[in-house]
Coordinates of C-alpha atoms and ligand atoms in Angstrom, one line a residue:
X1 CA -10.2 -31.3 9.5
X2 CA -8.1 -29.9 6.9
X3 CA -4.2 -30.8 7.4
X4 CA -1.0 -29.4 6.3
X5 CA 2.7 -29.4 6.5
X6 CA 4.6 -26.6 5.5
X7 CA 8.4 -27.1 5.3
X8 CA 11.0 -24.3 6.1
X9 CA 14.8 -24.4 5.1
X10 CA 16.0 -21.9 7.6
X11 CA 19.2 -22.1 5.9
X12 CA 18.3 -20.7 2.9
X13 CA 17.2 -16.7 2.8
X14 CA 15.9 -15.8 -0.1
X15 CA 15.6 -11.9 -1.7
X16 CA 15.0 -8.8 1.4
X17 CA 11.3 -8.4 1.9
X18 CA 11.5 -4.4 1.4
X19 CA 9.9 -2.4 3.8
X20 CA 8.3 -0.6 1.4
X21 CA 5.7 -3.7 0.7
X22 CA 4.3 -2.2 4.2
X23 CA 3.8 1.3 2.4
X24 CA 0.5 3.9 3.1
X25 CA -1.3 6.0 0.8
X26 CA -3.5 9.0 1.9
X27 CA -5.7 11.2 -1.2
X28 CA -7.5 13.9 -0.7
X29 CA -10.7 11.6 -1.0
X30 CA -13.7 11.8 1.9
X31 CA -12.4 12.1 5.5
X32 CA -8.6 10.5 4.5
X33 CA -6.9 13.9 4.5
X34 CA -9.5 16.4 6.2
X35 CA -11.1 15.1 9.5
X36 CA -8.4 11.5 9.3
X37 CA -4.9 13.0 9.1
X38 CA -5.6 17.0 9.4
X39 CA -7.9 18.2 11.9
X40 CA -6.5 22.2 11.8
X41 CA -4.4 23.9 14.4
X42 CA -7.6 24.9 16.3
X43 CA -8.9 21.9 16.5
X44 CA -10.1 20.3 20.2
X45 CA -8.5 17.3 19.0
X46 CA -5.1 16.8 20.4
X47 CA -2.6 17.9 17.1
X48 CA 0.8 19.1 16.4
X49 CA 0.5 22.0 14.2
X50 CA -2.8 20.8 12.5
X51 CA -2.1 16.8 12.3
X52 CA -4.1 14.3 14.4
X53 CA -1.4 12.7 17.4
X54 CA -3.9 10.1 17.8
X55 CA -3.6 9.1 14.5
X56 CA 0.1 9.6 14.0
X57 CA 0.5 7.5 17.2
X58 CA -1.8 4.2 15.7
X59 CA 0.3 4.2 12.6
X60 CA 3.9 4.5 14.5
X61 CA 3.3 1.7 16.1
X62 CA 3.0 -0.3 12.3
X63 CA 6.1 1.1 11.4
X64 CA 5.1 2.9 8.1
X65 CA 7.6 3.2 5.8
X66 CA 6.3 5.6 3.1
X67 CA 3.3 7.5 2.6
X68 CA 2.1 8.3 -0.8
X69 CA 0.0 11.4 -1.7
X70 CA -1.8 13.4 -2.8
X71 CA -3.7 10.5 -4.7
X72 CA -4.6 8.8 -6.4
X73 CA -7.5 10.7 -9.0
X74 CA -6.9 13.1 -7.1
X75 CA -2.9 14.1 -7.8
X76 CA -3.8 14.2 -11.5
X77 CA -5.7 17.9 -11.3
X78 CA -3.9 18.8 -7.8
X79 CA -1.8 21.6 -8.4
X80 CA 1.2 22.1 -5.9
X81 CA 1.4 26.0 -5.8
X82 CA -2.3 25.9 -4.6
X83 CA -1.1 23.9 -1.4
X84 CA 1.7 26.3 0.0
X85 CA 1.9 29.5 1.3
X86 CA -0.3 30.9 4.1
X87 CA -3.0 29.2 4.5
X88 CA -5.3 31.9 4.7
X89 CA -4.5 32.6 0.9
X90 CA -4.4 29.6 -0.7
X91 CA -6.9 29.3 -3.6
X92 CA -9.6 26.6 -3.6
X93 CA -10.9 24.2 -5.6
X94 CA -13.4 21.8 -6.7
X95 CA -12.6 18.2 -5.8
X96 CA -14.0 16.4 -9.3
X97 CA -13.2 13.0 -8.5
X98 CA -14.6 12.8 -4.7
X99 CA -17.7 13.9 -4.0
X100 CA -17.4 17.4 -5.5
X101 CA -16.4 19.2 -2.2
X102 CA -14.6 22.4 -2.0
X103 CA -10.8 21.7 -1.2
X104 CA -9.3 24.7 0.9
X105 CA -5.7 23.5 0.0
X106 CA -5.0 23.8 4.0
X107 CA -3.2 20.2 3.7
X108 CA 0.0 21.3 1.1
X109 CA 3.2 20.1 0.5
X110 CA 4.8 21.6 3.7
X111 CA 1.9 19.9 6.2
X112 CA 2.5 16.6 4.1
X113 CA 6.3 17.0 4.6
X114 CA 5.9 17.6 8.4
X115 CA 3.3 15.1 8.4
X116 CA 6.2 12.4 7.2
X117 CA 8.4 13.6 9.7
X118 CA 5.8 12.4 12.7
X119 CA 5.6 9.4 11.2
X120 CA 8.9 8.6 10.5
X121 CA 7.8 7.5 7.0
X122 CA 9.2 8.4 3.4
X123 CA 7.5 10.8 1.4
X124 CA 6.1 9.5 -1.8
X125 CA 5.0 12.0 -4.0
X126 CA 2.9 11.9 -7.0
X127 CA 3.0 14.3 -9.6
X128 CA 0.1 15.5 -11.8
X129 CA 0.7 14.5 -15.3
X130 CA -3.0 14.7 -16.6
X131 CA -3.6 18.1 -16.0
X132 CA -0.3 19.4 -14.9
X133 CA 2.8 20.8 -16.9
X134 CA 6.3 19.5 -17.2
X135 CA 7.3 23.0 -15.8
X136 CA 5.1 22.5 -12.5
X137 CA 6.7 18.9 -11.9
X138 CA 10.1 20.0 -12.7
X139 CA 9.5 23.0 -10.3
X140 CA 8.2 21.4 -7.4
X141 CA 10.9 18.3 -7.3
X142 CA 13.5 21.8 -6.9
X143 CA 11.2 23.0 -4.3
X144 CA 11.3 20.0 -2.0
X145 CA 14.8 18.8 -2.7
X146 CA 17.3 21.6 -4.2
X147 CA 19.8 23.1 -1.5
X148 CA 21.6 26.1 -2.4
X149 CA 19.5 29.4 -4.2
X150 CA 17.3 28.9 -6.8
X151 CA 14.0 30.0 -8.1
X152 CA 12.0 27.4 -6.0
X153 CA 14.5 27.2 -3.5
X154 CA 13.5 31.3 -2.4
X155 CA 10.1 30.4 -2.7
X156 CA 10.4 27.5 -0.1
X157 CA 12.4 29.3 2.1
X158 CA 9.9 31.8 2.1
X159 CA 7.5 29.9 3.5
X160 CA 9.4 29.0 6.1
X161 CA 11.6 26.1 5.3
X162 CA 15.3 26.5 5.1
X163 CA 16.8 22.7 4.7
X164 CA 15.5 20.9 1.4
X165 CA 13.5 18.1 2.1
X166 CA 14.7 14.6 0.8
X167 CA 12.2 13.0 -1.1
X168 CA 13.0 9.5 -3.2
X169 CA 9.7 8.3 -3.9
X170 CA 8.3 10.1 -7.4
X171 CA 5.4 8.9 -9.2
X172 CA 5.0 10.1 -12.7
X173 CA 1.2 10.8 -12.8
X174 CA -1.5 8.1 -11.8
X175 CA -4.1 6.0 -13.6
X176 CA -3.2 7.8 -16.9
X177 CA -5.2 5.1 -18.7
X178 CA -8.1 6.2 -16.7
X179 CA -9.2 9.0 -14.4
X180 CA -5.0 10.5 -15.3
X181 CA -5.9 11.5 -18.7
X182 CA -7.7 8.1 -20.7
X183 CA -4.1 8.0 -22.7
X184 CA -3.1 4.7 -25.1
X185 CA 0.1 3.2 -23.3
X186 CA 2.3 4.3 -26.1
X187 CA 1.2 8.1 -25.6
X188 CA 1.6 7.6 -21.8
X189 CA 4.6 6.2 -21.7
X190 CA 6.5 8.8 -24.3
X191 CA 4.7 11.2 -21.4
X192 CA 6.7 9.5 -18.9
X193 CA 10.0 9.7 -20.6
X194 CA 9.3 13.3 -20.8
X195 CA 8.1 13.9 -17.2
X196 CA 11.0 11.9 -15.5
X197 CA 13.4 13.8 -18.0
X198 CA 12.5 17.0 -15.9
X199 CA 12.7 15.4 -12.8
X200 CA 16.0 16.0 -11.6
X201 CA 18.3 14.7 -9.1
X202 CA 19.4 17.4 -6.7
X203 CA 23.1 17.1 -4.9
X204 CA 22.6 13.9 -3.1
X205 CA 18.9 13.7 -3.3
X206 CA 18.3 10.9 -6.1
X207 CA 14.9 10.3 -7.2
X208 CA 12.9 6.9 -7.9
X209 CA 10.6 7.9 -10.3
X210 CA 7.8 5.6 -10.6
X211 CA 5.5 5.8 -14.1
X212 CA 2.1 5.3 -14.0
X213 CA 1.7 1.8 -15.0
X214 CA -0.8 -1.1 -15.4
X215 CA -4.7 -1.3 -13.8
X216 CA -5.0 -5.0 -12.5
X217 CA -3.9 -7.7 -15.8
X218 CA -3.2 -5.6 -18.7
X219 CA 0.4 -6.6 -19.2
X220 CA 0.0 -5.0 -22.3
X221 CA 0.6 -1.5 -20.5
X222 CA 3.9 -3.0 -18.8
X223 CA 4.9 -4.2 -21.9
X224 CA 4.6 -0.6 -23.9
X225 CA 6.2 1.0 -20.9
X226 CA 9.1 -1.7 -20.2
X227 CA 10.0 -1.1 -24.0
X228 CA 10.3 2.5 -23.5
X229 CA 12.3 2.1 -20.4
X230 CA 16.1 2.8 -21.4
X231 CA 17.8 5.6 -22.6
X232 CA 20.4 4.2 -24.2
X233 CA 22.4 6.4 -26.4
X234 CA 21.4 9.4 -25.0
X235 CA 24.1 9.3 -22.4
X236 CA 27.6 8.1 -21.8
X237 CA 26.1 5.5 -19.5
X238 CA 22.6 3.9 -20.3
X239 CA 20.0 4.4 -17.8
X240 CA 16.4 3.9 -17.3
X241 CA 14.1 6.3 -17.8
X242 CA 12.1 5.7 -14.6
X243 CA 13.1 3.3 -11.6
X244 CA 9.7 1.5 -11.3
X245 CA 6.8 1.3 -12.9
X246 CA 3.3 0.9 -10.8
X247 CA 0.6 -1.6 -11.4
X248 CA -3.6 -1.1 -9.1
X249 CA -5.1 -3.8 -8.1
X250 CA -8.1 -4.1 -6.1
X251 CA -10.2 -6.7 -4.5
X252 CA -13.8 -7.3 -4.6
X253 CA -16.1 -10.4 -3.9
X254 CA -18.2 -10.2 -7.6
X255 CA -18.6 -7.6 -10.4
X256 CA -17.9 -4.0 -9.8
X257 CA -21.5 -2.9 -10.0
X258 CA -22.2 -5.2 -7.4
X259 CA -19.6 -4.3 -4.6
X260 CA -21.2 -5.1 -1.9
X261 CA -21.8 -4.5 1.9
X262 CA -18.4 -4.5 4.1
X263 CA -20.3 -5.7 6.7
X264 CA -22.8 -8.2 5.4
X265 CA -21.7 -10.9 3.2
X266 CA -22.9 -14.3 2.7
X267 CA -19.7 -17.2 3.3
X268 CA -20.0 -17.4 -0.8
X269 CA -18.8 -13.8 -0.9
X270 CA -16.3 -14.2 1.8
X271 CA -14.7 -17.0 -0.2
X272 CA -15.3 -15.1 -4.0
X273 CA -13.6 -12.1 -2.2
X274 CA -10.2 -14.6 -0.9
X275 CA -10.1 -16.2 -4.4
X276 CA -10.4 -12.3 -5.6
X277 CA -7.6 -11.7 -3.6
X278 CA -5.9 -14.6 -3.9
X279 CA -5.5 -13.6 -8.0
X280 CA -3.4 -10.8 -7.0
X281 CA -0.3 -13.6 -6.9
X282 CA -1.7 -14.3 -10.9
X283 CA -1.3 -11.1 -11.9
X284 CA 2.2 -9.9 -9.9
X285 CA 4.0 -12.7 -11.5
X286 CA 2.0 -12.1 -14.8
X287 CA 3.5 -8.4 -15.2
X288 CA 7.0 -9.7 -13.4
X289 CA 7.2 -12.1 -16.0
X290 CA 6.4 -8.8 -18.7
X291 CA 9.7 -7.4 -17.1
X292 CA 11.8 -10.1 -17.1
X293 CA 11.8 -9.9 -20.6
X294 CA 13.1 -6.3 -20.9
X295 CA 14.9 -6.3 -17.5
X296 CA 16.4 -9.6 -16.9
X297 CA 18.5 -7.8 -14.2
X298 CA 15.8 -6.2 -12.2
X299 CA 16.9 -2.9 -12.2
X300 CA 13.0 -1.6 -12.8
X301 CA 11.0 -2.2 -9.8
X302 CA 7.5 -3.2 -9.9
X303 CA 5.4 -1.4 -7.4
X304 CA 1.9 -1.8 -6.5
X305 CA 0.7 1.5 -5.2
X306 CA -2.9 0.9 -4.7
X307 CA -4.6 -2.8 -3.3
X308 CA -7.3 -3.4 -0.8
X309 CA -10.4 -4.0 -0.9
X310 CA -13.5 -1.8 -2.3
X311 CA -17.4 -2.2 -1.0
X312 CA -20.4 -0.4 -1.2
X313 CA -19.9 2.9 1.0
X314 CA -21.3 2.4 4.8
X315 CA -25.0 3.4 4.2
X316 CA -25.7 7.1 4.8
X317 CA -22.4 8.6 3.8
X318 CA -20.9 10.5 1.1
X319 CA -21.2 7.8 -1.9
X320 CA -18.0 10.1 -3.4
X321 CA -16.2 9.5 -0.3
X322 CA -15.5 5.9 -0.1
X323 CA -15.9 5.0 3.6
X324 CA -16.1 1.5 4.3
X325 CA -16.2 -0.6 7.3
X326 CA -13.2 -3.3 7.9
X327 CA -13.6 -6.8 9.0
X328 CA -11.9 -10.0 9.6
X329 CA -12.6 -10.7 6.1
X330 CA -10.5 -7.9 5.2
X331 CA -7.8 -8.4 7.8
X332 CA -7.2 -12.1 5.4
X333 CA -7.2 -10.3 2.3
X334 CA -4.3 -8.4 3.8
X335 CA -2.7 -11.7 5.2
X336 CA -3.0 -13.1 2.1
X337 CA -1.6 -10.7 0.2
X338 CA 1.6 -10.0 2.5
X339 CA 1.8 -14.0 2.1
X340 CA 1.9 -13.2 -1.5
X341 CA 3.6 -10.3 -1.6
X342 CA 6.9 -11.7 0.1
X343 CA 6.9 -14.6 -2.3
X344 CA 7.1 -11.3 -5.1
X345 CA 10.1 -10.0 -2.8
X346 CA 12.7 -10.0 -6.0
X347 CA 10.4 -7.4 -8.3
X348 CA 8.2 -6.3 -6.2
X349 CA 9.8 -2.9 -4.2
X350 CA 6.5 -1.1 -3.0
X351 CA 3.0 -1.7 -1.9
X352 CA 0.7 0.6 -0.7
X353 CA -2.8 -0.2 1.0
X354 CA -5.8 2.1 -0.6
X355 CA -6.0 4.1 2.0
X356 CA -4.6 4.5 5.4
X357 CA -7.2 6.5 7.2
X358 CA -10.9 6.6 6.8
X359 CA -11.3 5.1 2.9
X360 CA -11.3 1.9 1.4
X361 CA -9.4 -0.7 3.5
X362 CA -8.5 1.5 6.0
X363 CA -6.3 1.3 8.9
X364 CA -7.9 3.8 11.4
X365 CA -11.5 5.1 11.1
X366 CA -12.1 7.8 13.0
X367 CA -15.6 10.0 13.9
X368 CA -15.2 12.9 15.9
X369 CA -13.1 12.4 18.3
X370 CA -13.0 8.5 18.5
X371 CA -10.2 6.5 16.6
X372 CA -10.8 2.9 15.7
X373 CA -8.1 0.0 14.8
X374 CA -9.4 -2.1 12.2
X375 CA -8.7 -5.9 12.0
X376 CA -6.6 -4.8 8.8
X377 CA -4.3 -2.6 11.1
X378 CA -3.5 -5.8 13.2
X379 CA -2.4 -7.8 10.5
X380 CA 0.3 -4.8 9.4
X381 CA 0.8 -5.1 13.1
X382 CA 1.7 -8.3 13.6
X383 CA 3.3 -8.8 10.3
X384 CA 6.0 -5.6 10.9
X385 CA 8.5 -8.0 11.7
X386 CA 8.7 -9.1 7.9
X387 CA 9.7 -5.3 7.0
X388 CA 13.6 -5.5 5.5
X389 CA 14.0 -9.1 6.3
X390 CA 15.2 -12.3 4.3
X391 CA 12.1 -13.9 2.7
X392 CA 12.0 -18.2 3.9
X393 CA 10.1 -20.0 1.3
X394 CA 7.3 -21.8 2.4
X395 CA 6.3 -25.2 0.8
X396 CA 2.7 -25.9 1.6
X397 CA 1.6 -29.8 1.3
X398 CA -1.9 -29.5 2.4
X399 CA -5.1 -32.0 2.2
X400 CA -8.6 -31.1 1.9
X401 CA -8.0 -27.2 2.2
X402 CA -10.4 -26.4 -1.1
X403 CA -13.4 -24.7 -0.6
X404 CA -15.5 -23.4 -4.0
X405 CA -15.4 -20.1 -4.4
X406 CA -18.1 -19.6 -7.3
X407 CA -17.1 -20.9 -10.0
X408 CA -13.0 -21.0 -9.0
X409 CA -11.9 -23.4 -6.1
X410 CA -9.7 -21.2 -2.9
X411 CA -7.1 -22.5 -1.1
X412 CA -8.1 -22.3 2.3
X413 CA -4.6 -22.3 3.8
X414 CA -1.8 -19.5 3.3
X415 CA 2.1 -18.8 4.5
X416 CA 4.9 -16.8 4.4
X417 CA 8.2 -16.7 6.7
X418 CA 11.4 -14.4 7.0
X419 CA 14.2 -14.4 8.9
X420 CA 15.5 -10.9 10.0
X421 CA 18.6 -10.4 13.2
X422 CA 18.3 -14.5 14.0
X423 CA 14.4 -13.9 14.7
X424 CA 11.8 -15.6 12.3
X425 CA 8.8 -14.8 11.8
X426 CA 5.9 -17.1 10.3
X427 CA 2.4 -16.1 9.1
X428 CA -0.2 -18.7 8.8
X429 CA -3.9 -18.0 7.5
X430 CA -6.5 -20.4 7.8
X431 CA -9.1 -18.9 5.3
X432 CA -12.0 -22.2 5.9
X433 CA -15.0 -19.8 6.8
X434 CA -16.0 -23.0 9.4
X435 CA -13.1 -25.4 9.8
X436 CA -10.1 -25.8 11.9
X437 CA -6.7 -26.5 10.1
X438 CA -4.0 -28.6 11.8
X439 CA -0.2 -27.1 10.4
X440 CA 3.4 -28.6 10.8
X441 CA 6.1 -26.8 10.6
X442 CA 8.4 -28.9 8.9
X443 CA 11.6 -26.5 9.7
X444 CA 15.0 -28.2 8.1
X445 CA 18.2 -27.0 8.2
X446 CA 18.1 -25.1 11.3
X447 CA 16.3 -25.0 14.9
X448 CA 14.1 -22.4 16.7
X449 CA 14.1 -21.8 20.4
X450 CA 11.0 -21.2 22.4
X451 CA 7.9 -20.0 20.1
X452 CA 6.3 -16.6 21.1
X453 CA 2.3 -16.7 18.5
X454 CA -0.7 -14.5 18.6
X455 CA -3.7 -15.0 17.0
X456 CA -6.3 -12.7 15.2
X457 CA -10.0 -14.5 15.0
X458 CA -13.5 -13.3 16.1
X459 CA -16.4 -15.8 16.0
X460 CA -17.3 -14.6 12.5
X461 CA -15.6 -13.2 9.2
X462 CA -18.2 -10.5 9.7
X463 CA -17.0 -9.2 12.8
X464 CA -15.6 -5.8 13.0
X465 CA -14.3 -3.4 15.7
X466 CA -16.6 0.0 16.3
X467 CA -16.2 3.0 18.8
X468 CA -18.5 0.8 21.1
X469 CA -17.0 -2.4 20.9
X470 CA -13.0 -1.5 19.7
X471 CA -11.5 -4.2 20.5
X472 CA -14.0 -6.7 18.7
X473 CA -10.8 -8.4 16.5
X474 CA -7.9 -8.1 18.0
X475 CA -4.7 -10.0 18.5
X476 CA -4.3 -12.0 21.5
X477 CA -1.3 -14.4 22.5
X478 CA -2.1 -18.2 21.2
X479 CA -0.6 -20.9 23.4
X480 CA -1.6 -23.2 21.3
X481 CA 2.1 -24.4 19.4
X482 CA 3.8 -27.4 19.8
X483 CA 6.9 -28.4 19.4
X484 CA 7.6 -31.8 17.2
X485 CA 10.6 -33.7 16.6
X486 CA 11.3 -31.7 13.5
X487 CA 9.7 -28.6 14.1
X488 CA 6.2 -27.1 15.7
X489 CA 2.4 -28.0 15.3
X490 CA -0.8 -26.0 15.9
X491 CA -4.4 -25.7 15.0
X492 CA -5.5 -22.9 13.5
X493 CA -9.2 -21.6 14.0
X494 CA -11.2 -21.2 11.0
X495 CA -11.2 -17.4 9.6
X496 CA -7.5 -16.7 11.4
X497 CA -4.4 -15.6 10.9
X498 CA -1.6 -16.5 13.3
X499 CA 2.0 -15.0 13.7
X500 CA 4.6 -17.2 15.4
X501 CA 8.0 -15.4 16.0
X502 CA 11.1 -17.4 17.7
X503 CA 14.8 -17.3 17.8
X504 CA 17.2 -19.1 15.1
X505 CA 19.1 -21.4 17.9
Ligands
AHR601 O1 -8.1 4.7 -4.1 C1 -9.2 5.3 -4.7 C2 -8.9 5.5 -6.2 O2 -8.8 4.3 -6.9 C3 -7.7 6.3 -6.6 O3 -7.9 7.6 -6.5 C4 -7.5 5.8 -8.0 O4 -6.1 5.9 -8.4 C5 -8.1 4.4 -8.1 O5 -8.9 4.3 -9.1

């Protein structure tokens, strides 16, 4: 049986894990917008002015802490003044990117707005810089954020909203070097200087503008756009152009004409998809290391505003639409990534899973009337605790925790701690498809009172929750740590991820 010790100096907190590693993203793509989070006012589903309680009640309980939208593809030929006004009136469109469905524009800024509020999240709003104007960004930042009278200020009020919204979150067009316009980095990045430019700051409402950045390992991109950052000279006090820059990265078991089904893998593909994942670590400190360089400071946040996995579409829907079913599998892509994600905590500002309801490595699925939790929501779940507190480093000392993964060899074994309000909170995932893995906690320079884990396993990787069987993978309470002289022991099943939370003493 694989064995490790991982050792914990509980006296020594390293950078805040922010929240915003925990963030959402919802495009108008499939059943994510229309039929996941909007269901219509007349809807027999249970709603509050057109959004889905159900749904808005699965994702409070995750604590969400922002929300981006409208995509994705999607934002770059989404055009605001389409979305607002009544509803009745608002012109259509032809969705390009997904599937080629009319799009009634019912779901605008002012649903997405009160959407936010129900969830308690921030707003994150990305602007359309491929097929959009300066003039329509500019305009709708004054929309949602400028107090006073203005223009865009009459025009919201008209439609029924007196306060200014805030709004911090601004991304600067999306995927430019693909589906957002298939620009060089040195033409997209001049575009962002001249986008954020436009983007103002209204009374107290400052904007984080985030520019469209890298897809997966070009640190090339990063490079182009961290030279372009500052704008020195052109103010009494240098400042940078945009607060963050973004970076996609997605995770898939082989090549990308070869996805794959969510459900039915071989234990090669499960570990080729955890080495996938793994990789993600590769390429975070890859483009950190880019910014370093230009930013020694860290004043530019790096934000990764699309990850998750990607299969083949469940078989008989929309190909365009992107549904997928969600397994343990994906649940430890998640784990792994929050392990890797918190050892990022010093660049990394923002994550956001593609996408919250219905498509790609969703959260909830939902058909009809029937919401499902996926194994991926539980690992948000039981990771929430993480959200704003002081990354632990984790040294892992393990011993026959390889397996091959193709032609790469994956770590089987995976951690991450944080200490947040005297409570920490340790995440442990034992990746070995068929064997057990015994863990110490090797905790120095501090003590933990009594140990509160649960544990999220099925009896395979491919097991998966359904309307007829819900609660397939879910988390249960483990009784299975020990204390030791220095610290705690347990066994973690093979293909599980465990959370054990207790008291600094
Ligand atoms: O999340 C699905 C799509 O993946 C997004 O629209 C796009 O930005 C990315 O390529």
């Amino acid at each position: 049986m694989p064995r490790a010790t991982a050792v914990i100096n509980l006296d020594l907190p390293g950078p805040v894990i922010s929240r915003h590693l925990y963030g959402h993203f919802a495009e108008h793509l499939g059943r994510c917008v229309y039929g996941g989070f909007w269901v219509g006012e007349d809807s027999a589903i249970p709603n509050e002015g057109g959004i889905r309680l159900d749904v808005v009640e699965a994702l409070r309980a995750l604590d969400i802490p922002n929300l981006r939208w409208p995509g994705g593809c999607f934002a770059d030929e989404y055009h605001w003044r389409d979305g607002v006004g009544p509803r009745a009136e608002r012109p259509r469109m032809v969705n390009t990117h997904w599937g080629g469905v009319e799009e009634n524009n019912h779901f605008g800024t002012h649903e997405f707005m009160a959407l936010c509020e129900l969830l308690g999240a921030e707003p994150y709003i990305n602007g359309n810089v491929g097929s959009g104007t300066v003039r329509e960004m500019s305009e709708w930042v004054e929309y949602l954020t400028r107090d006073g009278d203005s223009p865009m200020v009459r025009a919201r009020k008209d439609n029924g909203r007196e306060e200014p919204w805030p709004v911090r979150f601004w991304g600067i067009g999306n995927e430019t070097w693909g589906c957002g316009g298939n620009m060089r980095a040195e033409y997209s990045a001049d575009l962002a200087r001249q986008f954020a430019t436009y983007c103002r700051d209204y009374g107290e409402n400052k904007l984080y503008r985030i520019a469209s950045g890298a897809n997966e390992d070009d640190y090339q991109w990063t490079e182009t756009l961290m030279r372009q950052i500052s704008c020195f000279g052109c103010e009494a006090t240098p400042r940078t152009f945009f607060q963050g820059i973004s970076v996609h990265r997605y995770t898939l078991s082989g090549p990308w004409e070869a996805k794959g089904s969510a459900t039915e893998f071989t234990t090669d593909d499960y570990y080729r998809t955890l080495a996938s994942a793994r990789r993600t670590d590769r390429i975070l400190t890859g483009h950190s290391t880019v910014m370093d360089l230009y930013d020694p400071g860290r004043r530019v946040g790096l934000v990764l505003d699309e990850w998750g996995t990607w299969w083949d579409v469940e078989p008989g829907t929309n190909p365009g639409f992107l549904f997928q079913q969600n397994t343990l599998r994906d649940a430890l892509v998640a784990s792994l990534h929050f392990d890797i994600f918190h050892r990022h905590a010093a660049r990394l500002v923002m994550a956001n899973i593609a996408q919250t309801v219905n498509v790609l490595q969703a959260m909830v699925l939902t058909d009809g009337d029937a919401l499902v939790l996926t194994p991926t929501y539980h690992v948000f779940e039981m990771n929430k605790g993480h959200q704003d507190a002081d990354a632990l480093t984790v040294h892992l000392r393990a011993e026959d925790a390889v397996r091959q993964a193709g032609d790469a060899e994956l770590e089987t074994l995976s951690a991450s701690a944080s200490v947040k309000d005297g409570t920490v909170l340790i995440s442990l995932s034992n990746l070995d498809a068929d064997e057990p893995a015994e863990v110490t906690l090797d905790l120095r320079g501090g003590a933990l009172g009594a140990a509160e884990a649960r544990l999220l396993t099925a009896d395979r990787p491919q097991a998966h929750n359904t309307p007829q069987a819900p609660a397939a993978v879910a988390p249960r309470p483990f009784d299975g740590v020990k204390a030791t002289d220095g610290g705690l022991t347990l066994t973690l099943p093979p293909h599980s991820f465990a959370t054990v939370r207790a008291p600094l003493v």
